[in-house]
Amino acid sequence: MSVNPLLREELLQFIWQYRLYNQRNLQSTHGEKILVLHPGSRNLHDGPDFTAASIRIGDTRWMGNVELHLRSTDWYRHRHQHDKRYANIILHVVFYHDDDRLQVPCLELQQYVPKMLLQHYNTLKNAVGFVPCEHQAATVPWLWWQSWLERLLANRWEQKMLQWQAWLLSTGNNWEELLYRIMAEGFGLPLNAAPLLDVARSLPYRVLLRYRHQSLLTEALLFGQGGLLQGDYKDPYMVSLQKEFRWLQHKHRLVPMAATRWEWLRVRPAGFPTMRIAAFAALWHQRPRLLANLLEAATVEDLRKLLTTTPTSYWQTHYKPDKRVAKTVSMGINGVNGLLINVVLPFLYFYGKMKSSLFQQQKALDMLFRLPAEDNVVIRNWKKHGIVAENALESQALLQLKKWHCDQKGCLGCAIGVKLLKGSVG
């Protein structure tokens, strides 16, 4: 028996979970009347697909597990007959019934599922545009969108926090060291996040802290660890940085990374690795109490002022060593807002969560809500299709939705996809 190639068990599980089938006059493959009182809870671990289901079969009410397959024979193909976890199944739900060997009541769903639902699902799966539901997304009420966007932001920040929790543990719960690493990654975004983070990892915060009252030594450590002081420079300032780094490298047994790690192509001059390192060095030189200052900041403007620093005079006239320009352009307000959105506010929320401070958590969310939405190709495309981000909270959530659901064709795990598919049932 042929099977629709786009039909997957995940769709069958979705249909069962949300009862997207004609629930009247259900019968087992042996003619027994079936009434689904509760479909059960989705099991995301090994074992039956649904647990704690409540189903009346004939005159008997059963409580237990339900397993779903596209075909009845999949039970044997998956070797469930040899697995004790499947010994107490109360109902086997299949789309196509093609085997009577299993002595468990079986419900064949294909005759009860609306064809419109399958067609709509196939349309979403076959879509090749910006997002699968680009022509229908704006028809979903905005209240539904708002609830989903809040959950998406929580998921986005949760992914960051899982990583940061591991980093915090590796630093011996040193919050200043953690902030130093997080800020390094943020200053390197989007193309040089990994190499700048590696600079911070290879240069302990305690070493930088020891010399950060002198801008020359701060820059020497960061540029040197980034492998950017290996050239044969003629400029006196660069020669000074090389000299200081050689001494610091020997004293602290530092091992610079390869300069080839840095990305220069498709990067605007203001985003060159040299400019980002210079800005990062200025931050630690000019904000000696950064962690405390961030925690004490009461407004978005307070945070902006903390992140707005001035690089040393050399980098105000040089994008690259030995190549003087009239005046460089440093990180503007959009760059500062990007740091707030992607680094500082998630960090404050994480700090509040780990320290059980609802104040810091709520402050981070309130400030994110007050920041303007990001302006990039993804957000502009959402707007083109009728979904407009009004603030940074919504734009961050839309970025999360695009990457982790739309690009993966994960419509069954998306609240908007669920709403649209449920609506196709009528």
CSV table of C-alpha atoms in Angstrom, one decimal:
chain,number,residue,atom,x,y,z
A,1,MET,CA,0.0,0.0,0.0
A,2,SER,CA,1.5,3.4,-1.1
A,3,VAL,CA,1.9,6.2,1.4
A,4,ASN,CA,1.9,9.9,0.8
A,5,PRO,CA,5.6,10.7,0.9
A,6,LEU,CA,5.0,13.9,2.9
A,7,LEU,CA,2.9,12.1,5.5
A,8,ARG,CA,5.0,11.6,8.6
A,9,GLU,CA,4.4,10.1,12.1
A,10,GLU,CA,4.8,13.6,13.5
A,11,LEU,CA,1.7,14.7,11.6
A,12,LEU,CA,-0.3,11.7,12.8
A,13,GLN,CA,0.8,12.5,16.4
A,14,PHE,CA,-0.3,16.1,15.8
A,15,ILE,CA,-3.7,15.1,14.5
A,16,TRP,CA,-4.1,12.8,17.5
A,17,GLN,CA,-2.9,15.3,20.1
A,18,TYR,CA,-5.3,18.1,18.9
A,19,ARG,CA,-8.1,15.7,17.9
A,20,LEU,CA,-8.1,17.0,14.3
A,21,TYR,CA,-10.4,14.2,13.1
A,22,ASN,CA,-14.1,13.4,13.0
A,23,GLN,CA,-14.6,12.1,16.6
A,24,ARG,CA,-18.1,10.8,16.0
A,25,ASN,CA,-18.7,7.1,15.2
A,26,LEU,CA,-15.1,6.0,15.7
A,27,GLN,CA,-14.7,2.3,15.3
A,28,SER,CA,-11.8,-0.1,15.8
A,29,THR,CA,-10.7,-2.3,12.9
A,30,HIS,CA,-12.8,-5.0,14.5
A,31,GLY,CA,-15.9,-2.9,14.7
A,32,GLU,CA,-15.8,-1.9,18.3
A,33,LYS,CA,-17.1,1.6,19.2
A,34,ILE,CA,-14.3,4.0,20.3
A,35,LEU,CA,-14.7,7.2,22.3
A,36,VAL,CA,-11.6,9.2,23.0
A,37,LEU,CA,-12.1,10.9,26.4
A,38,HIS,CA,-8.5,12.2,26.6
A,39,PRO,CA,-5.8,11.6,24.0
A,40,GLY,CA,-3.1,11.4,26.7
A,41,SER,CA,0.1,13.4,27.2
A,42,ARG,CA,2.8,13.5,24.5
A,43,ASN,CA,5.8,11.5,25.5
A,44,LEU,CA,9.0,13.1,24.3
A,45,HIS,CA,11.2,10.3,25.6
A,46,ASP,CA,11.6,6.7,24.7
A,47,GLY,CA,8.5,4.5,24.9
A,48,PRO,CA,4.9,4.9,23.7
A,49,ASP,CA,3.9,8.1,22.0
A,50,PHE,CA,1.2,9.1,24.4
A,51,THR,CA,0.7,8.3,28.1
A,52,ALA,CA,-2.2,8.5,30.5
A,53,ALA,CA,-4.8,8.4,27.8
A,54,SER,CA,-8.5,7.8,28.7
A,55,ILE,CA,-10.4,5.8,26.0
A,56,ARG,CA,-13.7,4.0,26.0
A,57,ILE,CA,-13.6,0.9,23.8
A,58,GLY,CA,-16.9,-0.9,23.6
A,59,ASP,CA,-18.4,-0.7,27.1
A,60,THR,CA,-15.0,-0.5,28.9
A,61,ARG,CA,-13.1,2.6,29.8
A,62,TRP,CA,-9.3,2.2,29.6
A,63,MET,CA,-6.5,4.3,31.0
A,64,GLY,CA,-3.0,3.8,29.6
A,65,ASN,CA,-0.6,4.3,26.7
A,66,VAL,CA,-1.3,4.9,23.0
A,67,GLU,CA,1.2,4.2,20.2
A,68,LEU,CA,0.9,5.7,16.7
A,69,HIS,CA,2.3,4.5,13.4
A,70,LEU,CA,1.6,5.2,9.7
A,71,ARG,CA,1.0,1.5,9.1
A,72,SER,CA,0.1,-1.4,11.4
A,73,THR,CA,3.2,-3.3,10.3
A,74,ASP,CA,5.4,-0.5,11.6
A,75,TRP,CA,4.8,-2.1,15.0
A,76,TYR,CA,6.9,-5.0,13.9
A,77,ARG,CA,9.3,-3.0,11.8
A,78,HIS,CA,10.2,-1.0,14.9
A,79,ARG,CA,10.4,-4.3,16.9
A,80,HIS,CA,8.0,-3.1,19.6
A,81,GLN,CA,7.0,-6.7,20.2
A,82,HIS,CA,10.3,-7.3,21.9
A,83,ASP,CA,10.2,-4.1,24.1
A,84,LYS,CA,8.5,-4.3,27.5
A,85,ARG,CA,7.7,-0.6,27.4
A,86,TYR,CA,5.0,-1.4,24.8
A,87,ALA,CA,3.4,-4.3,26.7
A,88,ASN,CA,0.5,-2.3,28.1
A,89,ILE,CA,-0.7,-0.4,25.1
A,90,ILE,CA,-4.5,0.2,25.2
A,91,LEU,CA,-4.8,1.4,21.6
A,92,HIS,CA,-2.8,1.3,18.4
A,93,VAL,CA,-3.6,4.3,16.2
A,94,VAL,CA,-2.5,4.0,12.6
A,95,PHE,CA,-3.2,5.9,9.4
A,96,TYR,CA,-3.2,2.7,7.2
A,97,HIS,CA,-4.2,-0.7,8.7
A,98,ASP,CA,-2.4,-3.5,6.9
A,99,ASP,CA,-1.8,-6.2,9.6
A,100,ASP,CA,-4.1,-8.0,12.1
A,101,ARG,CA,-1.5,-9.8,14.1
A,102,LEU,CA,-1.3,-7.5,17.0
A,103,GLN,CA,-3.8,-8.4,19.8
A,104,VAL,CA,-4.4,-4.7,20.7
A,105,PRO,CA,-7.4,-2.6,19.6
A,106,CYS,CA,-6.5,-0.7,16.5
A,107,LEU,CA,-8.0,2.6,15.2
A,108,GLU,CA,-7.4,3.4,11.5
A,109,LEU,CA,-7.6,7.2,11.2
A,110,GLN,CA,-7.4,7.9,7.5
A,111,GLN,CA,-11.1,7.7,7.0
A,112,TYR,CA,-11.7,10.2,9.8
A,113,VAL,CA,-9.1,12.9,8.9
A,114,PRO,CA,-10.3,15.8,6.7
A,115,LYS,CA,-8.5,15.8,3.3
A,116,MET,CA,-8.2,19.6,3.6
A,117,LEU,CA,-5.9,19.2,6.6
A,118,LEU,CA,-3.6,16.9,4.7
A,119,GLN,CA,-3.6,19.3,1.7
A,120,HIS,CA,-2.8,22.3,3.9
A,121,TYR,CA,0.0,20.4,5.6
A,122,ASN,CA,1.5,19.4,2.3
A,123,THR,CA,1.3,23.0,1.0
A,124,LEU,CA,3.3,24.2,4.0
A,125,LYS,CA,5.8,21.4,3.6
A,126,ASN,CA,6.3,22.2,-0.1
A,127,ALA,CA,6.5,26.0,0.4
A,128,VAL,CA,9.7,27.6,-1.0
A,129,GLY,CA,9.1,31.2,0.0
A,130,PHE,CA,10.4,33.3,3.0
A,131,VAL,CA,8.4,31.2,5.4
A,132,PRO,CA,6.0,28.3,4.7
A,133,CYS,CA,2.9,30.3,5.8
A,134,GLU,CA,3.9,33.7,4.4
A,135,HIS,CA,0.6,34.1,2.6
A,136,GLN,CA,-1.5,33.2,5.7
A,137,ALA,CA,0.5,34.4,8.7
A,138,ALA,CA,-1.1,37.8,8.8
A,139,THR,CA,-4.5,36.2,9.1
A,140,VAL,CA,-3.8,34.9,12.5
A,141,PRO,CA,-5.0,37.3,15.2
A,142,TRP,CA,-2.2,39.5,16.7
A,143,LEU,CA,-3.1,38.4,20.3
A,144,TRP,CA,-2.2,34.8,19.2
A,145,TRP,CA,1.0,36.2,17.8
A,146,GLN,CA,1.9,38.1,20.9
A,147,SER,CA,1.6,35.0,23.1
A,148,TRP,CA,3.7,33.0,20.8
A,149,LEU,CA,6.4,35.7,20.5
A,150,GLU,CA,6.8,35.8,24.2
A,151,ARG,CA,7.4,32.0,24.3
A,152,LEU,CA,9.9,32.3,21.4
A,153,LEU,CA,11.9,35.0,23.3
A,154,ALA,CA,11.9,32.7,26.4
A,155,ASN,CA,13.3,29.9,24.2
A,156,ARG,CA,15.9,32.2,22.6
A,157,TRP,CA,17.2,33.4,26.0
A,158,GLU,CA,17.0,29.9,27.4
A,159,GLN,CA,19.4,28.7,24.7
A,160,LYS,CA,21.9,31.4,25.6
A,161,MET,CA,21.5,30.8,29.4
A,162,LEU,CA,22.3,27.1,29.1
A,163,GLN,CA,25.6,28.0,27.5
A,164,TRP,CA,26.3,30.7,29.9
A,165,GLN,CA,25.6,28.5,32.9
A,166,ALA,CA,28.3,26.1,31.6
A,167,TRP,CA,30.7,29.0,31.2
A,168,LEU,CA,29.9,30.3,34.7
A,169,LEU,CA,30.6,26.8,36.2
A,170,SER,CA,33.9,26.7,34.3
A,171,THR,CA,35.0,30.0,35.8
A,172,GLY,CA,34.3,28.9,39.3
A,173,ASN,CA,31.2,31.1,39.5
A,174,ASN,CA,33.2,34.2,38.7
A,175,TRP,CA,30.6,36.7,37.3
A,176,GLU,CA,33.1,39.3,36.2
A,177,GLU,CA,35.0,36.6,34.1
A,178,LEU,CA,31.7,35.5,32.6
A,179,LEU,CA,30.6,39.0,31.7
A,180,TYR,CA,34.1,39.6,30.1
A,181,ARG,CA,33.6,36.5,27.9
A,182,ILE,CA,30.0,37.3,27.0
A,183,MET,CA,30.9,40.9,26.1
A,184,ALA,CA,33.8,39.7,24.0
A,185,GLU,CA,31.5,37.5,22.0
A,186,GLY,CA,29.0,40.3,21.6
A,187,PHE,CA,31.6,42.8,20.4
A,188,GLY,CA,32.6,40.3,17.7
A,189,LEU,CA,29.1,39.9,16.3
A,190,PRO,CA,28.2,38.9,13.7
A,191,LEU,CA,31.3,37.5,11.9
A,192,ASN,CA,34.0,37.7,14.5
A,193,ALA,CA,32.2,36.6,17.6
A,194,ALA,CA,34.1,33.3,17.9
A,195,PRO,CA,37.7,34.6,17.5
A,196,LEU,CA,37.1,37.5,20.0
A,197,LEU,CA,35.6,35.1,22.4
A,198,ASP,CA,38.7,32.9,22.1
A,199,VAL,CA,40.8,35.9,22.8
A,200,ALA,CA,38.9,36.4,26.1
A,201,ARG,CA,39.2,32.7,26.9
A,202,SER,CA,43.0,32.7,26.3
A,203,LEU,CA,43.5,36.0,28.2
A,204,PRO,CA,42.1,35.5,31.8
A,205,TYR,CA,40.1,38.4,33.1
A,206,ARG,CA,42.4,38.7,36.2
A,207,VAL,CA,45.4,39.4,33.9
A,208,LEU,CA,43.5,42.1,31.9
A,209,LEU,CA,42.2,43.5,35.2
A,210,ARG,CA,45.7,44.0,36.5
A,211,TYR,CA,46.7,46.3,33.6
A,212,ARG,CA,43.4,47.8,32.4
A,213,HIS,CA,44.2,51.2,34.1
A,214,GLN,CA,46.7,51.7,31.2
A,215,SER,CA,45.1,51.8,27.8
A,216,LEU,CA,48.3,50.9,26.0
A,217,LEU,CA,48.8,47.7,28.1
A,218,THR,CA,45.1,46.8,27.7
A,219,GLU,CA,45.3,47.1,23.9
A,220,ALA,CA,48.6,45.3,23.8
A,221,LEU,CA,47.1,42.3,25.6
A,222,LEU,CA,44.0,42.1,23.5
A,223,PHE,CA,45.6,42.8,20.1
A,224,GLY,CA,48.5,40.6,20.9
A,225,GLN,CA,46.3,37.6,22.0
A,226,GLY,CA,44.4,38.1,18.8
A,227,GLY,CA,47.6,37.6,16.8
A,228,LEU,CA,47.4,41.1,15.3
A,229,LEU,CA,50.9,42.3,16.5
A,230,GLN,CA,52.9,39.9,14.4
A,231,GLY,CA,53.6,42.2,11.5
A,232,ASP,CA,56.6,44.3,10.7
A,233,TYR,CA,55.1,47.6,11.6
A,234,LYS,CA,56.6,51.1,11.0
A,235,ASP,CA,54.1,53.1,13.0
A,236,PRO,CA,55.5,54.0,16.4
A,237,TYR,CA,52.2,53.2,18.2
A,238,MET,CA,52.0,49.7,16.8
A,239,VAL,CA,55.7,49.2,17.6
A,240,SER,CA,54.9,50.2,21.2
A,241,LEU,CA,52.1,47.7,21.3
A,242,GLN,CA,54.4,45.0,20.1
A,243,LYS,CA,57.0,45.8,22.6
A,244,GLU,CA,54.6,45.8,25.5
A,245,PHE,CA,53.0,42.6,24.4
A,246,ARG,CA,56.3,40.8,24.1
A,247,TRP,CA,57.0,41.6,27.8
A,248,LEU,CA,53.4,40.7,28.9
A,249,GLN,CA,53.4,37.5,26.8
A,250,HIS,CA,56.6,36.3,28.5
A,251,LYS,CA,55.5,37.3,32.0
A,252,HIS,CA,52.1,35.6,31.8
A,253,ARG,CA,53.1,32.8,29.4
A,254,LEU,CA,50.4,33.8,26.9
A,255,VAL,CA,49.9,32.0,23.6
A,256,PRO,CA,48.4,34.2,20.9
A,257,MET,CA,45.9,32.8,18.4
A,258,ALA,CA,46.4,32.8,14.7
A,259,ALA,CA,45.6,36.1,12.9
A,260,THR,CA,44.0,34.2,10.1
A,261,ARG,CA,41.0,33.5,12.3
A,262,TRP,CA,39.6,37.0,11.8
A,263,GLU,CA,37.1,37.8,9.1
A,264,TRP,CA,37.7,41.0,7.1
A,265,LEU,CA,35.7,40.4,3.9
A,266,ARG,CA,32.1,41.6,3.7
A,267,VAL,CA,32.8,43.7,6.9
A,268,ARG,CA,32.4,47.4,6.9
A,269,PRO,CA,35.4,49.4,8.3
A,270,ALA,CA,33.6,50.2,11.5
A,271,GLY,CA,33.2,46.5,12.1
A,272,PHE,CA,36.9,45.5,11.3
A,273,PRO,CA,38.4,43.2,13.9
A,274,THR,CA,40.9,46.1,14.8
A,275,MET,CA,38.0,48.5,15.5
A,276,ARG,CA,36.1,45.9,17.6
A,277,ILE,CA,39.1,45.1,19.7
A,278,ALA,CA,39.9,48.8,20.2
A,279,ALA,CA,36.3,49.4,21.3
A,280,PHE,CA,36.4,46.3,23.6
A,281,ALA,CA,39.7,47.5,25.1
A,282,ALA,CA,38.2,51.0,25.7
A,283,LEU,CA,35.2,49.4,27.5
A,284,TRP,CA,37.4,47.7,30.1
A,285,HIS,CA,39.8,50.6,30.5
A,286,GLN,CA,37.0,53.2,30.9
A,287,ARG,CA,34.4,51.1,32.8
A,288,PRO,CA,36.4,49.5,35.7
A,289,ARG,CA,33.1,48.6,37.5
A,290,LEU,CA,31.2,47.4,34.5
A,291,LEU,CA,29.3,44.5,36.3
A,292,ALA,CA,28.2,46.7,39.1
A,293,ASN,CA,27.3,49.6,36.7
A,294,LEU,CA,25.1,47.3,34.6
A,295,LEU,CA,23.3,46.0,37.6
A,296,GLU,CA,22.7,49.5,39.0
A,297,ALA,CA,21.5,51.0,35.6
A,298,ALA,CA,17.9,52.1,35.9
A,299,THR,CA,17.1,53.1,32.2
A,300,VAL,CA,18.0,52.1,28.7
A,301,GLU,CA,19.9,55.4,28.4
A,302,ASP,CA,22.0,54.5,31.4
A,303,LEU,CA,23.1,51.3,29.7
A,304,ARG,CA,23.7,53.1,26.4
A,305,LYS,CA,26.1,55.5,28.2
A,306,LEU,CA,28.0,52.6,29.8
A,307,LEU,CA,28.6,51.0,26.4
A,308,THR,CA,29.4,54.1,24.5
A,309,THR,CA,33.2,54.5,24.9
A,310,THR,CA,35.9,56.3,23.0
A,311,PRO,CA,38.8,54.3,21.5
A,312,THR,CA,42.3,55.6,21.9
A,313,SER,CA,43.4,58.4,19.6
A,314,TYR,CA,45.3,56.1,17.3
A,315,TRP,CA,42.1,54.1,16.4
A,316,GLN,CA,40.3,57.4,15.7
A,317,THR,CA,42.5,57.8,12.6
A,318,HIS,CA,43.2,54.2,11.7
A,319,TYR,CA,41.0,51.3,10.6
A,320,LYS,CA,44.1,49.2,10.0
A,321,PRO,CA,47.7,49.5,11.3
A,322,ASP,CA,49.9,51.8,9.3
A,323,LYS,CA,47.0,53.1,7.2
A,324,ARG,CA,45.9,56.5,8.4
A,325,VAL,CA,42.5,58.0,7.5
A,326,ALA,CA,41.0,61.4,8.3
A,327,LYS,CA,38.6,60.0,10.9
A,328,THR,CA,37.2,56.5,11.7
A,329,VAL,CA,33.6,55.7,12.4
A,330,SER,CA,33.1,53.8,15.6
A,331,MET,CA,30.2,51.8,16.9
A,332,GLY,CA,27.0,53.9,16.6
A,333,ILE,CA,23.7,53.8,18.3
A,334,ASN,CA,22.6,50.8,16.3
A,335,GLY,CA,25.7,48.9,17.3
A,336,VAL,CA,25.1,49.8,21.0
A,337,ASN,CA,21.5,48.8,20.7
A,338,GLY,CA,22.6,45.5,19.2
A,339,LEU,CA,24.9,44.8,22.2
A,340,LEU,CA,22.0,45.6,24.6
A,341,ILE,CA,19.6,43.3,22.8
A,342,ASN,CA,21.9,40.4,22.2
A,343,VAL,CA,24.2,40.5,25.2
A,344,VAL,CA,23.5,42.9,28.1
A,345,LEU,CA,19.8,42.4,28.6
A,346,PRO,CA,19.9,38.6,28.3
A,347,PHE,CA,22.9,38.7,30.8
A,348,LEU,CA,20.9,40.8,33.3
A,349,TYR,CA,18.0,38.4,33.0
A,350,PHE,CA,20.4,35.4,33.5
A,351,TYR,CA,22.0,37.1,36.5
A,352,GLY,CA,18.5,37.8,38.0
A,353,LYS,CA,17.5,34.2,37.4
A,354,MET,CA,20.6,32.7,39.0
A,355,LYS,CA,20.4,35.1,41.9
A,356,SER,CA,16.6,34.8,42.3
A,357,SER,CA,16.2,38.5,41.6
A,358,LEU,CA,12.8,39.1,40.0
A,359,PHE,CA,13.8,42.8,39.8
A,360,GLN,CA,16.7,42.2,37.4
A,361,GLN,CA,14.7,39.8,35.3
A,362,GLN,CA,11.8,42.2,34.9
A,363,LYS,CA,14.2,45.1,34.3
A,364,ALA,CA,15.8,43.2,31.4
A,365,LEU,CA,12.4,42.4,29.8
A,366,ASP,CA,11.1,46.0,30.3
A,367,MET,CA,14.1,47.5,28.7
A,368,LEU,CA,14.0,45.0,25.8
A,369,PHE,CA,10.4,46.1,25.2
A,370,ARG,CA,11.4,49.7,25.2
A,371,LEU,CA,14.2,49.2,22.6
A,372,PRO,CA,13.3,49.7,18.9
A,373,ALA,CA,13.0,46.6,16.7
A,374,GLU,CA,16.1,45.5,14.9
A,375,ASP,CA,16.4,46.4,11.2
A,376,ASN,CA,17.7,43.5,9.1
A,377,VAL,CA,16.7,41.4,6.1
A,378,VAL,CA,14.7,38.9,8.2
A,379,ILE,CA,12.7,41.6,10.1
A,380,ARG,CA,12.0,43.5,6.8
A,381,ASN,CA,10.8,40.3,5.2
A,382,TRP,CA,8.4,39.6,8.1
A,383,LYS,CA,7.1,43.2,7.7
A,384,LYS,CA,6.6,42.6,3.9
A,385,HIS,CA,4.3,39.7,4.8
A,386,GLY,CA,2.3,41.7,7.3
A,387,ILE,CA,4.1,40.8,10.6
A,388,VAL,CA,5.5,44.0,12.0
A,389,ALA,CA,7.8,44.0,15.0
A,390,GLU,CA,7.1,47.0,17.2
A,391,ASN,CA,10.1,46.5,19.6
A,392,ALA,CA,13.2,44.5,20.2
A,393,LEU,CA,11.4,41.8,22.1
A,394,GLU,CA,9.2,41.1,19.1
A,395,SER,CA,12.1,41.3,16.6
A,396,GLN,CA,14.2,38.9,18.6
A,397,ALA,CA,11.3,36.5,18.8
A,398,LEU,CA,10.7,36.7,15.0
A,399,LEU,CA,14.4,35.9,14.4
A,400,GLN,CA,14.0,32.9,16.7
A,401,LEU,CA,10.9,31.8,14.8
A,402,LYS,CA,12.5,32.1,11.4
A,403,LYS,CA,15.7,30.1,12.3
A,404,TRP,CA,14.3,27.4,14.5
A,405,HIS,CA,10.8,26.8,13.1
A,406,CYS,CA,10.3,28.2,9.6
A,407,ASP,CA,13.7,27.3,8.1
A,408,GLN,CA,13.2,23.8,9.5
A,409,LYS,CA,9.6,23.5,8.2
A,410,GLY,CA,8.7,22.9,11.8
A,411,CYS,CA,5.1,24.0,11.4
A,412,LEU,CA,3.7,21.4,13.8
A,413,GLY,CA,5.8,22.8,16.6
A,414,CYS,CA,4.8,26.4,15.9
A,415,ALA,CA,1.8,28.0,17.5
A,416,ILE,CA,1.0,29.8,14.2
A,417,GLY,CA,1.3,26.6,12.2
A,418,VAL,CA,-1.0,24.9,14.7
A,419,LYS,CA,-3.5,27.6,14.5
A,420,LEU,CA,-3.6,27.6,10.7
A,421,LEU,CA,-3.8,23.8,10.5
A,422,LYS,CA,-6.5,23.6,13.1
A,423,GLY,CA,-8.4,26.3,11.1
A,424,SER,CA,-8.3,24.1,8.0
A,425,VAL,CA,-10.4,21.5,9.8
A,426,GLY,CA,-13.3,23.9,10.2
